[in-house]
PDB file of C-alpha atoms in Angstrom:
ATOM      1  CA  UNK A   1      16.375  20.248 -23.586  1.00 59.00           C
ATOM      2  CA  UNK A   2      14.012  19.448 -20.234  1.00 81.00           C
ATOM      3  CA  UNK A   3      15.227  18.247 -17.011  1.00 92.00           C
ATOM      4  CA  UNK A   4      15.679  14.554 -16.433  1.00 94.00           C
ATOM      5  CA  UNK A   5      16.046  13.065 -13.081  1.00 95.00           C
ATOM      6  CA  UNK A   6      17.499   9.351 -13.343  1.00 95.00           C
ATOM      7  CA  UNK A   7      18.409   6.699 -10.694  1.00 97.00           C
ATOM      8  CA  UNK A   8      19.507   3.135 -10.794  1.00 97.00           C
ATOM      9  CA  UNK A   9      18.577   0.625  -8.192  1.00 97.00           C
ATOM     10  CA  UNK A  10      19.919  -2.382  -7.452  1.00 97.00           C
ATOM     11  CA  UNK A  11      20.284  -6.036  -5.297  1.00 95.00           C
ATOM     12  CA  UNK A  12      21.952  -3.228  -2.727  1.00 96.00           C
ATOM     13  CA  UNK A  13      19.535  -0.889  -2.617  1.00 97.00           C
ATOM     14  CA  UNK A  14      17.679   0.413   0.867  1.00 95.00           C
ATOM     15  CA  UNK A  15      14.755  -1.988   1.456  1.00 96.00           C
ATOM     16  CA  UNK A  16      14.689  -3.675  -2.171  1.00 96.00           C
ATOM     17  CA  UNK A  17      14.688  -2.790  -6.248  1.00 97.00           C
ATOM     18  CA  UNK A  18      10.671  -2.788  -5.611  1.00 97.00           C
ATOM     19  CA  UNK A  19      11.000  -0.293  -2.790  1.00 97.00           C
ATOM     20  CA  UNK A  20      13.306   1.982  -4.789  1.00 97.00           C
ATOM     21  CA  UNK A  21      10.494   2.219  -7.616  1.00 97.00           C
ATOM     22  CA  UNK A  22       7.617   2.387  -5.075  1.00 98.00           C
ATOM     23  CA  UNK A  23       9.664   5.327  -3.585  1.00 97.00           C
ATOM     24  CA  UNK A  24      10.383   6.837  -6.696  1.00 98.00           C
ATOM     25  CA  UNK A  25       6.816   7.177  -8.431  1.00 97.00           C
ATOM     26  CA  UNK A  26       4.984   8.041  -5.365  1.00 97.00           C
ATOM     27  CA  UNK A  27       7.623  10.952  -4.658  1.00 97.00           C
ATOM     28  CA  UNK A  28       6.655  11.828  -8.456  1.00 95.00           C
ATOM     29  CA  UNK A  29       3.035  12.104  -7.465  1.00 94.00           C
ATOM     30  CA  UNK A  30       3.931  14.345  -4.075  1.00 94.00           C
ATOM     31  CA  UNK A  31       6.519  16.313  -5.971  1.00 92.00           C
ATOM     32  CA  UNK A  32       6.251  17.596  -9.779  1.00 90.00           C
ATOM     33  CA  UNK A  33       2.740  15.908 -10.217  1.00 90.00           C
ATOM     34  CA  UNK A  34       1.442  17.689  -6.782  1.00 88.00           C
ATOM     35  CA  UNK A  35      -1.989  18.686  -7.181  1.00 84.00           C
ATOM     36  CA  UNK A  36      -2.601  16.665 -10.807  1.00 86.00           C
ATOM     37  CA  UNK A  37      -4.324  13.768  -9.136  1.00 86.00           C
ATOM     38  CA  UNK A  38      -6.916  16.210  -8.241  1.00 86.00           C
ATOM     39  CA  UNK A  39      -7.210  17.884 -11.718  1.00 87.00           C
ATOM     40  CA  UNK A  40      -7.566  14.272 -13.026  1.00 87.00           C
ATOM     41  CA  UNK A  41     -10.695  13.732 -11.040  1.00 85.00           C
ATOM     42  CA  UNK A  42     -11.998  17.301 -12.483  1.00 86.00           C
ATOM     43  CA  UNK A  43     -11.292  16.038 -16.343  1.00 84.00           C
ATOM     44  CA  UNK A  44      -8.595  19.277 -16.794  1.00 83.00           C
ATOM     45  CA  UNK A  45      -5.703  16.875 -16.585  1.00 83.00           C
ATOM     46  CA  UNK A  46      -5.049  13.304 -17.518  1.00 89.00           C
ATOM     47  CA  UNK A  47      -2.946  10.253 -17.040  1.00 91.00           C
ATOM     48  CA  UNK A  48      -1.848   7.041 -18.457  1.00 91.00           C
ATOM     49  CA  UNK A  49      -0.332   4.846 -15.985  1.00 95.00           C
ATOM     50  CA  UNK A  50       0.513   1.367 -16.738  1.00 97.00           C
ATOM     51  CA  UNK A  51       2.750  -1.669 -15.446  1.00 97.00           C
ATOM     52  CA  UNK A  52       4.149  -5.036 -17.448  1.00 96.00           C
ATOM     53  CA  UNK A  53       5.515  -7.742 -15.035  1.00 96.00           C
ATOM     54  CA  UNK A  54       7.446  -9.449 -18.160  1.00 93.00           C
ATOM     55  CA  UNK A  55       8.071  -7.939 -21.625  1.00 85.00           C
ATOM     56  CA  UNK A  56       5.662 -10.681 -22.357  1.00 89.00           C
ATOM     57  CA  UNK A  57       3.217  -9.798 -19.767  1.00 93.00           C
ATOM     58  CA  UNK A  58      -0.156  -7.725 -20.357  1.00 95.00           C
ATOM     59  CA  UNK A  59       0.354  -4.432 -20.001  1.00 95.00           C
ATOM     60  CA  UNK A  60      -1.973  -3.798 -16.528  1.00 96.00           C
ATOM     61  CA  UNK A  61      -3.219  -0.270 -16.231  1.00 97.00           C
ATOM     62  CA  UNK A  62      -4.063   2.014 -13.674  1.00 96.00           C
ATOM     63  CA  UNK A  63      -7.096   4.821 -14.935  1.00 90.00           C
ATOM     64  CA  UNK A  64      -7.960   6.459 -12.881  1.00 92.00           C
ATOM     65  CA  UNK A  65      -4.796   7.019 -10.894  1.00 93.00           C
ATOM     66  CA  UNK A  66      -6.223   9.045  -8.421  1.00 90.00           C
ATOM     67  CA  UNK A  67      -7.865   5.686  -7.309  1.00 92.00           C
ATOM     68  CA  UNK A  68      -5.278   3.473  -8.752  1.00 95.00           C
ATOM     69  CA  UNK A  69      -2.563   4.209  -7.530  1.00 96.00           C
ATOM     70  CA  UNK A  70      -2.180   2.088  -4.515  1.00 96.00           C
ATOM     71  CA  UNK A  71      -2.870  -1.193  -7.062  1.00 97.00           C
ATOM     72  CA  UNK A  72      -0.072   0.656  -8.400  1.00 97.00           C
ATOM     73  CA  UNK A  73       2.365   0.925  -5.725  1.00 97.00           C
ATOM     74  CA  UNK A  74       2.078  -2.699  -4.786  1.00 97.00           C
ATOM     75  CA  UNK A  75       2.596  -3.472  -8.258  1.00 97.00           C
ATOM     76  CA  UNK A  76       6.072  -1.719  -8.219  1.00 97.00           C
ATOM     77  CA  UNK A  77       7.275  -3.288  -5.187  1.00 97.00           C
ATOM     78  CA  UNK A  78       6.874  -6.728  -7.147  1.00 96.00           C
ATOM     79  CA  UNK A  79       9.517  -5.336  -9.577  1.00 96.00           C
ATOM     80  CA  UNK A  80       7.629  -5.233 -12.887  1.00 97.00           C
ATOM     81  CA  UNK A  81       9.760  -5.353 -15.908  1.00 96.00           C
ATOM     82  CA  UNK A  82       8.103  -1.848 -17.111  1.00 96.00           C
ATOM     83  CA  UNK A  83       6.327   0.900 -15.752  1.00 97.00           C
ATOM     84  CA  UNK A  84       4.677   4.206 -16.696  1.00 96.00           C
ATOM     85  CA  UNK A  85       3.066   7.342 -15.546  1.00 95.00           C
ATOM     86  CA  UNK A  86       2.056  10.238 -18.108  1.00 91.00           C
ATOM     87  CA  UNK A  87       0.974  13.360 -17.246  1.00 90.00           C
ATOM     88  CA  UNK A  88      -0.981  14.851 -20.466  1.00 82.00           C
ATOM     89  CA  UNK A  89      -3.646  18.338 -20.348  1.00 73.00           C
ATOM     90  CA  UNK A  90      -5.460  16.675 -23.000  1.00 67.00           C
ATOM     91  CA  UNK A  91      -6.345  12.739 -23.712  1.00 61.00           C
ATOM     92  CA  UNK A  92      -3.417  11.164 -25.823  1.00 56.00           C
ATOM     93  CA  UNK A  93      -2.094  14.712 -25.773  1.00 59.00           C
ATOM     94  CA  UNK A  94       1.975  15.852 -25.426  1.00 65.00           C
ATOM     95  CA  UNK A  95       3.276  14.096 -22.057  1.00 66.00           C
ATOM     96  CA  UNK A  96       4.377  17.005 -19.877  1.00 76.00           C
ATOM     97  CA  UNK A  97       5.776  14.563 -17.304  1.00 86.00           C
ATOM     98  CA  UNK A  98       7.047  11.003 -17.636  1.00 90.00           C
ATOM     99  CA  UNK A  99       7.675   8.501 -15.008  1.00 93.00           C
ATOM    100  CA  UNK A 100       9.196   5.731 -16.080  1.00 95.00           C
ATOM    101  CA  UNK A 101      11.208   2.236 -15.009  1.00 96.00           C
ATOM    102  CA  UNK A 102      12.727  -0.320 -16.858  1.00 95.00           C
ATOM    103  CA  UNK A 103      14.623  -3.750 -16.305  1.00 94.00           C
ATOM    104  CA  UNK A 104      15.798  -4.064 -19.963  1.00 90.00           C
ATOM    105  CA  UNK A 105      18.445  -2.602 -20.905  1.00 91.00           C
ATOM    106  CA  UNK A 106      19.988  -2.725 -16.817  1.00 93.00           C
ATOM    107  CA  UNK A 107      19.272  -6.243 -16.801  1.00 92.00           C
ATOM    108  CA  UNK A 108      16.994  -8.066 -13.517  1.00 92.00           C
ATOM    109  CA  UNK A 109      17.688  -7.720 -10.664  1.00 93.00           C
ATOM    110  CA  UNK A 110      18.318  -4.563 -11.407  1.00 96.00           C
ATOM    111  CA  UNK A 111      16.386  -1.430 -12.695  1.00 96.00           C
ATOM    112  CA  UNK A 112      16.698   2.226 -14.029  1.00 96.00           C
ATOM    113  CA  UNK A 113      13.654   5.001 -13.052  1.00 96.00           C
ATOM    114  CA  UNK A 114      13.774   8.308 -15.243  1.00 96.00           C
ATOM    115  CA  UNK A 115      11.463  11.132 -14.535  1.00 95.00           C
ATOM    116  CA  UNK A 116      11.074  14.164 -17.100  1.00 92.00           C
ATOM    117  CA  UNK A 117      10.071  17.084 -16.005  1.00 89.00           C
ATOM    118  CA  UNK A 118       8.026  18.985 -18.981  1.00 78.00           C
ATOM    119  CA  UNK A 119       8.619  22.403 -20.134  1.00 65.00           C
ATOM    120  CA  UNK A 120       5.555  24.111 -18.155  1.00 69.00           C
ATOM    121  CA  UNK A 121       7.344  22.839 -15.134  1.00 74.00           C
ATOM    122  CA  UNK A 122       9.650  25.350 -14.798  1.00 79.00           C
ATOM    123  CA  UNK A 123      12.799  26.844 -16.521  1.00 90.00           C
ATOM    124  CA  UNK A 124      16.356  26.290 -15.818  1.00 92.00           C
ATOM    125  CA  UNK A 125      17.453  29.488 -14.763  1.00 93.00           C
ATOM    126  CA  UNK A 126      14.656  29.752 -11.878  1.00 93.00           C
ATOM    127  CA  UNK A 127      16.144  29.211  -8.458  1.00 96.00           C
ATOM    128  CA  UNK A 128      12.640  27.832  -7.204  1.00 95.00           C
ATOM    129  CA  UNK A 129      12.335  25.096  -9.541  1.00 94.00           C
ATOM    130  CA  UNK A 130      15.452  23.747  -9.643  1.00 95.00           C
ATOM    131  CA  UNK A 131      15.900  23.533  -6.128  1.00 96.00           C
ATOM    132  CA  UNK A 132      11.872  21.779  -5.943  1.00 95.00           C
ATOM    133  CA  UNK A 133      13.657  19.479  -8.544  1.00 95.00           C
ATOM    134  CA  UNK A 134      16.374  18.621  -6.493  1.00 97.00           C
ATOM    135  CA  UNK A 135      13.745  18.205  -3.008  1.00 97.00           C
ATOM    136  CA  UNK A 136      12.199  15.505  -5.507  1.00 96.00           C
ATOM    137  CA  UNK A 137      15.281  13.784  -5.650  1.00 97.00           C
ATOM    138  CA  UNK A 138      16.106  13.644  -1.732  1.00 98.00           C
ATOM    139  CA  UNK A 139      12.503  12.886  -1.316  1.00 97.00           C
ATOM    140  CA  UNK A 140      12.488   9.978  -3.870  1.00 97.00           C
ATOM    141  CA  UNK A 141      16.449   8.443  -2.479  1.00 98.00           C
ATOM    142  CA  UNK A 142      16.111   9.446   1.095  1.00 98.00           C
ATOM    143  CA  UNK A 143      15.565   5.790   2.363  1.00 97.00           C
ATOM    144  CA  UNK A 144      17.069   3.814  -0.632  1.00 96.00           C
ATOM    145  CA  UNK A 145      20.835   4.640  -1.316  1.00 96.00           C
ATOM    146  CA  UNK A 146      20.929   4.319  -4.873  1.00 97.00           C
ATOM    147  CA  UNK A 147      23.525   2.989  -6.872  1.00 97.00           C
ATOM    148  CA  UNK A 148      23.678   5.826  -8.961  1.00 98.00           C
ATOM    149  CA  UNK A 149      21.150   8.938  -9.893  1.00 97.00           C
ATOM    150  CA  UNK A 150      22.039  12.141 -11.754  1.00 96.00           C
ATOM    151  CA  UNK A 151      19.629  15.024 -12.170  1.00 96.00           C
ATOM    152  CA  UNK A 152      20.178  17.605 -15.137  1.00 94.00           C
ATOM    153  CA  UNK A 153      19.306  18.844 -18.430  1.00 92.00           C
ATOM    154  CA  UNK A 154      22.320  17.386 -20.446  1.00 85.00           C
ATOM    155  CA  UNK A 155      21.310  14.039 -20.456  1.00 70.00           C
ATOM    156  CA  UNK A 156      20.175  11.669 -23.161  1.00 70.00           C
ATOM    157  CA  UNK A 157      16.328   9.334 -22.966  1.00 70.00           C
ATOM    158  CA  UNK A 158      18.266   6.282 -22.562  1.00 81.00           C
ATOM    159  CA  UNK A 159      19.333   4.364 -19.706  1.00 88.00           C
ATOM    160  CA  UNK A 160      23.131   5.321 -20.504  1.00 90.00           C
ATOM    161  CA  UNK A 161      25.166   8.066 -18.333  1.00 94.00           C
ATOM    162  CA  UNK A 162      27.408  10.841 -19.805  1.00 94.00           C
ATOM    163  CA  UNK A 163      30.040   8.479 -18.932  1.00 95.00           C
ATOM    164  CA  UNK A 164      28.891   5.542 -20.622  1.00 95.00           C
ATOM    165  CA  UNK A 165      28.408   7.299 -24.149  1.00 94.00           C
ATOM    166  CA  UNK A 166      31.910   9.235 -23.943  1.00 95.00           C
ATOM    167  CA  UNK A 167      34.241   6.118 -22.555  1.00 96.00           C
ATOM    168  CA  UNK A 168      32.113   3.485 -24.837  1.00 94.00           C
ATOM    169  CA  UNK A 169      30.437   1.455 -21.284  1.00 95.00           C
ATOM    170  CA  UNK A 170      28.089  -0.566 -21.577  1.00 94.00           C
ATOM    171  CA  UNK A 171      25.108  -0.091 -19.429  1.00 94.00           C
ATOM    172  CA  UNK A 172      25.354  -3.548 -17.806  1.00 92.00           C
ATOM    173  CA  UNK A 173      28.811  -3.168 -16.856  1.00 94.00           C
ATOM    174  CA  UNK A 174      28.269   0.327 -15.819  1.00 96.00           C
ATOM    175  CA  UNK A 175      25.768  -0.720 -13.127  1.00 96.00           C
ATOM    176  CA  UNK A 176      27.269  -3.815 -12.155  1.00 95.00           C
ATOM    177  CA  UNK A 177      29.921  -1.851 -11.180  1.00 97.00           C
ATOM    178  CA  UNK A 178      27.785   1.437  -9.841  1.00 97.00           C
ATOM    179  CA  UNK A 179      29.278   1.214  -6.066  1.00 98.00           C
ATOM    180  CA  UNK A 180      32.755   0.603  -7.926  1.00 98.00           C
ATOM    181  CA  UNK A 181      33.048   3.480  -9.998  1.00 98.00           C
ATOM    182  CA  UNK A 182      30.261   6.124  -9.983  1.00 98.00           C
ATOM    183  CA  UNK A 183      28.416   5.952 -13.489  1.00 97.00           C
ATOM    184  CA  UNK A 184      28.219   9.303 -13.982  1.00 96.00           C
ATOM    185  CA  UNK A 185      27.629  13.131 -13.062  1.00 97.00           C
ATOM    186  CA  UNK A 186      25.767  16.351 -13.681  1.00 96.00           C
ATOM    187  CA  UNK A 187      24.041  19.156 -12.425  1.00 97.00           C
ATOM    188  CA  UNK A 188      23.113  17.313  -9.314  1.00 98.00           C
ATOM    189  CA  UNK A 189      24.819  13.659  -8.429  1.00 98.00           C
ATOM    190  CA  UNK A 190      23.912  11.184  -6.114  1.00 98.00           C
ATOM    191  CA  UNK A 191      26.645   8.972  -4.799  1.00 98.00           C
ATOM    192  CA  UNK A 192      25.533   5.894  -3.015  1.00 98.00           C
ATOM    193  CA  UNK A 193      27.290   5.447   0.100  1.00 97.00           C
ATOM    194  CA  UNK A 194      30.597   3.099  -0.508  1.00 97.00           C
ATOM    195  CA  UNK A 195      31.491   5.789  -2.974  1.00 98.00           C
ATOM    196  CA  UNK A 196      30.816   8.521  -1.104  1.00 98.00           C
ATOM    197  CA  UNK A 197      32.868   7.202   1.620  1.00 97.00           C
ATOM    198  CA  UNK A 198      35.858   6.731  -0.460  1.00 97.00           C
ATOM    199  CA  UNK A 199      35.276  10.121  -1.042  1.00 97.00           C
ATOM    200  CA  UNK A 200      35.443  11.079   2.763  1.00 97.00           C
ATOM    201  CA  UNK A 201      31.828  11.517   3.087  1.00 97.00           C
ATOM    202  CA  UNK A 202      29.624  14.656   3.032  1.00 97.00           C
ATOM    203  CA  UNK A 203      31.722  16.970   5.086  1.00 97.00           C
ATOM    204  CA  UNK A 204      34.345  16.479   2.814  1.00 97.00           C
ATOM    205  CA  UNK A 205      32.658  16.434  -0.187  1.00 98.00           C
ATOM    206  CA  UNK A 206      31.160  20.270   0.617  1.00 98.00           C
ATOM    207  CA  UNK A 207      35.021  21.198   1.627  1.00 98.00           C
ATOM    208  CA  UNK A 208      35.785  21.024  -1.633  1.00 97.00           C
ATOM    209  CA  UNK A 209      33.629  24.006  -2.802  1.00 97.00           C
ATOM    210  CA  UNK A 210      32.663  22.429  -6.194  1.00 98.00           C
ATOM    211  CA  UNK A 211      28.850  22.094  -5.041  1.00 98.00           C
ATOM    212  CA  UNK A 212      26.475  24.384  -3.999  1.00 98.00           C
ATOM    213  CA  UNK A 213      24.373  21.877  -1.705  1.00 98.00           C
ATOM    214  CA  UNK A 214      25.470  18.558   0.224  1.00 98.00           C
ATOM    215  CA  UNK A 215      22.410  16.683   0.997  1.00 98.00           C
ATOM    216  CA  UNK A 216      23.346  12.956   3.323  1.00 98.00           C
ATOM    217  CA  UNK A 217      20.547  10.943   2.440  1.00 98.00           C
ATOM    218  CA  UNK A 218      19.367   9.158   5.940  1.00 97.00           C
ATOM    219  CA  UNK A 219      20.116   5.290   4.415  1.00 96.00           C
ATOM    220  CA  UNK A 220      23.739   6.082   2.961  1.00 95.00           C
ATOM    221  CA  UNK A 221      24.726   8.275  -0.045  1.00 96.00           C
ATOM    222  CA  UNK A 222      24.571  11.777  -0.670  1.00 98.00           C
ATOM    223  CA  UNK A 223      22.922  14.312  -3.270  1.00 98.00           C
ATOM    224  CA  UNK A 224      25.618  17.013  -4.500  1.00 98.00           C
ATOM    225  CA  UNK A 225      23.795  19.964  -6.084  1.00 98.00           C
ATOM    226  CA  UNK A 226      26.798  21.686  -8.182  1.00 98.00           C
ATOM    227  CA  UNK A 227      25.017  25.038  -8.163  1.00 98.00           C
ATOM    228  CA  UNK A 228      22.096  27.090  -7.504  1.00 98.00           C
ATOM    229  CA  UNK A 229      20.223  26.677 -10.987  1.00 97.00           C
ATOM    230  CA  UNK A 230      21.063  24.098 -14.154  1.00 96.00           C
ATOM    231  CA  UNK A 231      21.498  27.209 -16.073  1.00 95.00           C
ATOM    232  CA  UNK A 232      24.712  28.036 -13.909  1.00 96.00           C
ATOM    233  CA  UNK A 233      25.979  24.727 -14.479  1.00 97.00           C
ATOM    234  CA  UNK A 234      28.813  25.802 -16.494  1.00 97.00           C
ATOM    235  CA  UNK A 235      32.046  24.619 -17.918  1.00 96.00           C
ATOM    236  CA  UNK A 236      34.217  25.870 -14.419  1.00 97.00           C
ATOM    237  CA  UNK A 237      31.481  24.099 -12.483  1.00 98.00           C
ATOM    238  CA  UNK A 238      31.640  21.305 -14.741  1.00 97.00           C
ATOM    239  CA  UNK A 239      35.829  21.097 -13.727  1.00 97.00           C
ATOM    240  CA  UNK A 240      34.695  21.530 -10.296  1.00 97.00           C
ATOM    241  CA  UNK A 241      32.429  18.675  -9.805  1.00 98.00           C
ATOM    242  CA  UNK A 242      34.837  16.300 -12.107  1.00 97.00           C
ATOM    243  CA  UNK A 243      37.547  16.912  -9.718  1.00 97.00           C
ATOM    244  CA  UNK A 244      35.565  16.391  -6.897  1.00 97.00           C
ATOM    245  CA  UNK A 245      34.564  13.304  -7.358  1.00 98.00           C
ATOM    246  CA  UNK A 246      37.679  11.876  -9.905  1.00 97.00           C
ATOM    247  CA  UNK A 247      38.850   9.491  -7.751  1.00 97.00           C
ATOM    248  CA  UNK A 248      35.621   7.105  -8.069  1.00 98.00           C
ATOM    249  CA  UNK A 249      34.824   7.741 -11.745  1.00 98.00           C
ATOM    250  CA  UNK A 250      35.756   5.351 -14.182  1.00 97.00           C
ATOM    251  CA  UNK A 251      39.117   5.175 -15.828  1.00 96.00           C
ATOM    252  CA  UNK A 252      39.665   6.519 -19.885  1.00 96.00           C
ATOM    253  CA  UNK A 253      39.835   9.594 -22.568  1.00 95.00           C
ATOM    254  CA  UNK A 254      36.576  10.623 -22.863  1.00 95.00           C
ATOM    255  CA  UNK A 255      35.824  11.141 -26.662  1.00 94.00           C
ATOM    256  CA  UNK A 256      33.209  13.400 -28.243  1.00 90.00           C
ATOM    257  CA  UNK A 257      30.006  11.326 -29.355  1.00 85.00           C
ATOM    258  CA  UNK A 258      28.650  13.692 -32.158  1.00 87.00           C
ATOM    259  CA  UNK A 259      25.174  11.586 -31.916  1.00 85.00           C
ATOM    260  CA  UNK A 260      25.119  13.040 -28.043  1.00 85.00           C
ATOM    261  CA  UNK A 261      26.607  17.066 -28.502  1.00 88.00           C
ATOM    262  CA  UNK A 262      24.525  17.553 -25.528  1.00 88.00           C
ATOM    263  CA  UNK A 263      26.335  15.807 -23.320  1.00 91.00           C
ATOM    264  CA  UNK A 264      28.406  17.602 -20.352  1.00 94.00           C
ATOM    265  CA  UNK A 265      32.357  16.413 -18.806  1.00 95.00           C
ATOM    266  CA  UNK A 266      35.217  17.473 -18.261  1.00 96.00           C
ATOM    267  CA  UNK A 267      37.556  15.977 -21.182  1.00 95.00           C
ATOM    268  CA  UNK A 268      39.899  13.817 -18.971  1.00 95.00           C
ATOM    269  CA  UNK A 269      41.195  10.552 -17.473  1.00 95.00           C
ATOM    270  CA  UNK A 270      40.252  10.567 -14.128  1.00 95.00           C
ATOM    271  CA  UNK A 271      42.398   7.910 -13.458  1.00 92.00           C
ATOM    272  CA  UNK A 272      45.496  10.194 -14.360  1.00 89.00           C
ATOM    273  CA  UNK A 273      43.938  13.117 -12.943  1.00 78.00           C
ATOM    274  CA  UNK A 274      46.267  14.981 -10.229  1.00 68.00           C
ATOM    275  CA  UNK A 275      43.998  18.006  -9.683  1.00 49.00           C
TER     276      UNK A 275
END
């Protein structure tokens, strides 16, 4: 399974839904897609990049991006219902990275914006990529404070958490109540800042050992990297992060979704929870 980098933005978020996106596909383009734009112009690489204001909207694309992308950009700080970037080594070929954003299922004003990172990107195991994964994410929430992003390899295409599949959430009520109760976590978690100050902030979030890195992004929130690679995200780190961060995750048994055996938590109420 690839890595998947997913945040939600909301009527809260640093400078605007529209900024968040902006933010989030051009850190795509500095970060995992570095050096594509240029292989686009020299026809060994190719992209499809489109936006849809409405779901009833034209679908408005952006070829090339190399030149497009600013028409882009101002497009995604409009808010546009969907939006798209593919990264393919052949026309209409295998994407090997997809940016994406959707409205839909999150419900206006609010939006979710997934990256995947392909397989030639890097493996799990490999120190180097996962922590140029993880600079993608700081780089992409630095100025926003999200309401919510996870980065990992255990999590489903969809717009629902870990957290949403195992305690039967809804999406919409899982983001309307993302600076409530944190929707989820993973390899590496993002809590925006009214959570992570319940939590006693950054300091004390890296006192309690359960991450390897404690990133404070500069407009609230903070990334926590559990450890060094996703491969070493195991079942004790798993327990670690969980108990970290119980007392802002939402209440209820998690039970095992057999359509979702990929998914990764710690099989308790973390409202009952007493470390």
């Amino acid at each position: 399974m690839g890595l998947r980098a997913i945040a939600t933005f909301d009527v809260s978020t640093g400078g605007g839904v529209g900024h968040g996106l902006a933010t989030w596909f051009g850190a795509a383009l500095a970060g995992p897609l570095r050096g594509r734009l240029e292989q686009e112009q020299q026809g060994t690489a190719f992209f499809s990049a489109s936006t849809r204001a409405t779901e009833r909207s034209p679908r408005r694309e952006y070829q090339p991006l190399a030149t497009g992308w600013e028409a882009m950009r101002e497009e995604l700080l409009h808010e546009p219902e969907t939006a798209h970037v593919l990264y393919m080594r052949e026309h209409l070929g295998k994407p090997l990275v997809h940016v994406r954003s959707s409205t839909i299922r999150v419900r206006r004003p609010n939006a979710e914006a997934q990256l995947l990172f392909g397989a030639d990107c890097g493996s799990l195991d490999d120190a180097g990529f996962c922590a140029g994964a993880v600079e993608f994410l700081v780089a992409a929430l630095d100025t926003v404070n999200p309401a919510f992003a996870w980065l990992g390899a255990d999590a489903s295409a969809s717009e629902e958490t870990n957290l949403d599949w195992v305690l039967g959430r809804r999406v919409r009520d899982s983001v309307r109540e993302a600076r409530k109760l944190l929707r989820g976590y993973s390899w590496t978690t993002v809590c925006p800042e009214e959570l992570s100050v319940r939590l006693g902030g950054p300091g004390a979030l890296a006192a309690t050992g359960a991450f390897h890195r404690v990133v404070p992004l500069s407009a609230g929130g903070v990334v926590l990297q559990a450890t060094e690679t996703v491969a070493g995200y195991t079942d004790e780190a798993v327990r670690g992060v969980f108990e970290a961060l119980h007392p802002v995750l939402p209440p209820g048994v998690p039970q095992f979704d057999p359509a979702h055996p990929e998914l990764r938590y710690f099989p308790a109420d973390a409202s009952c929870f007493g470390g």
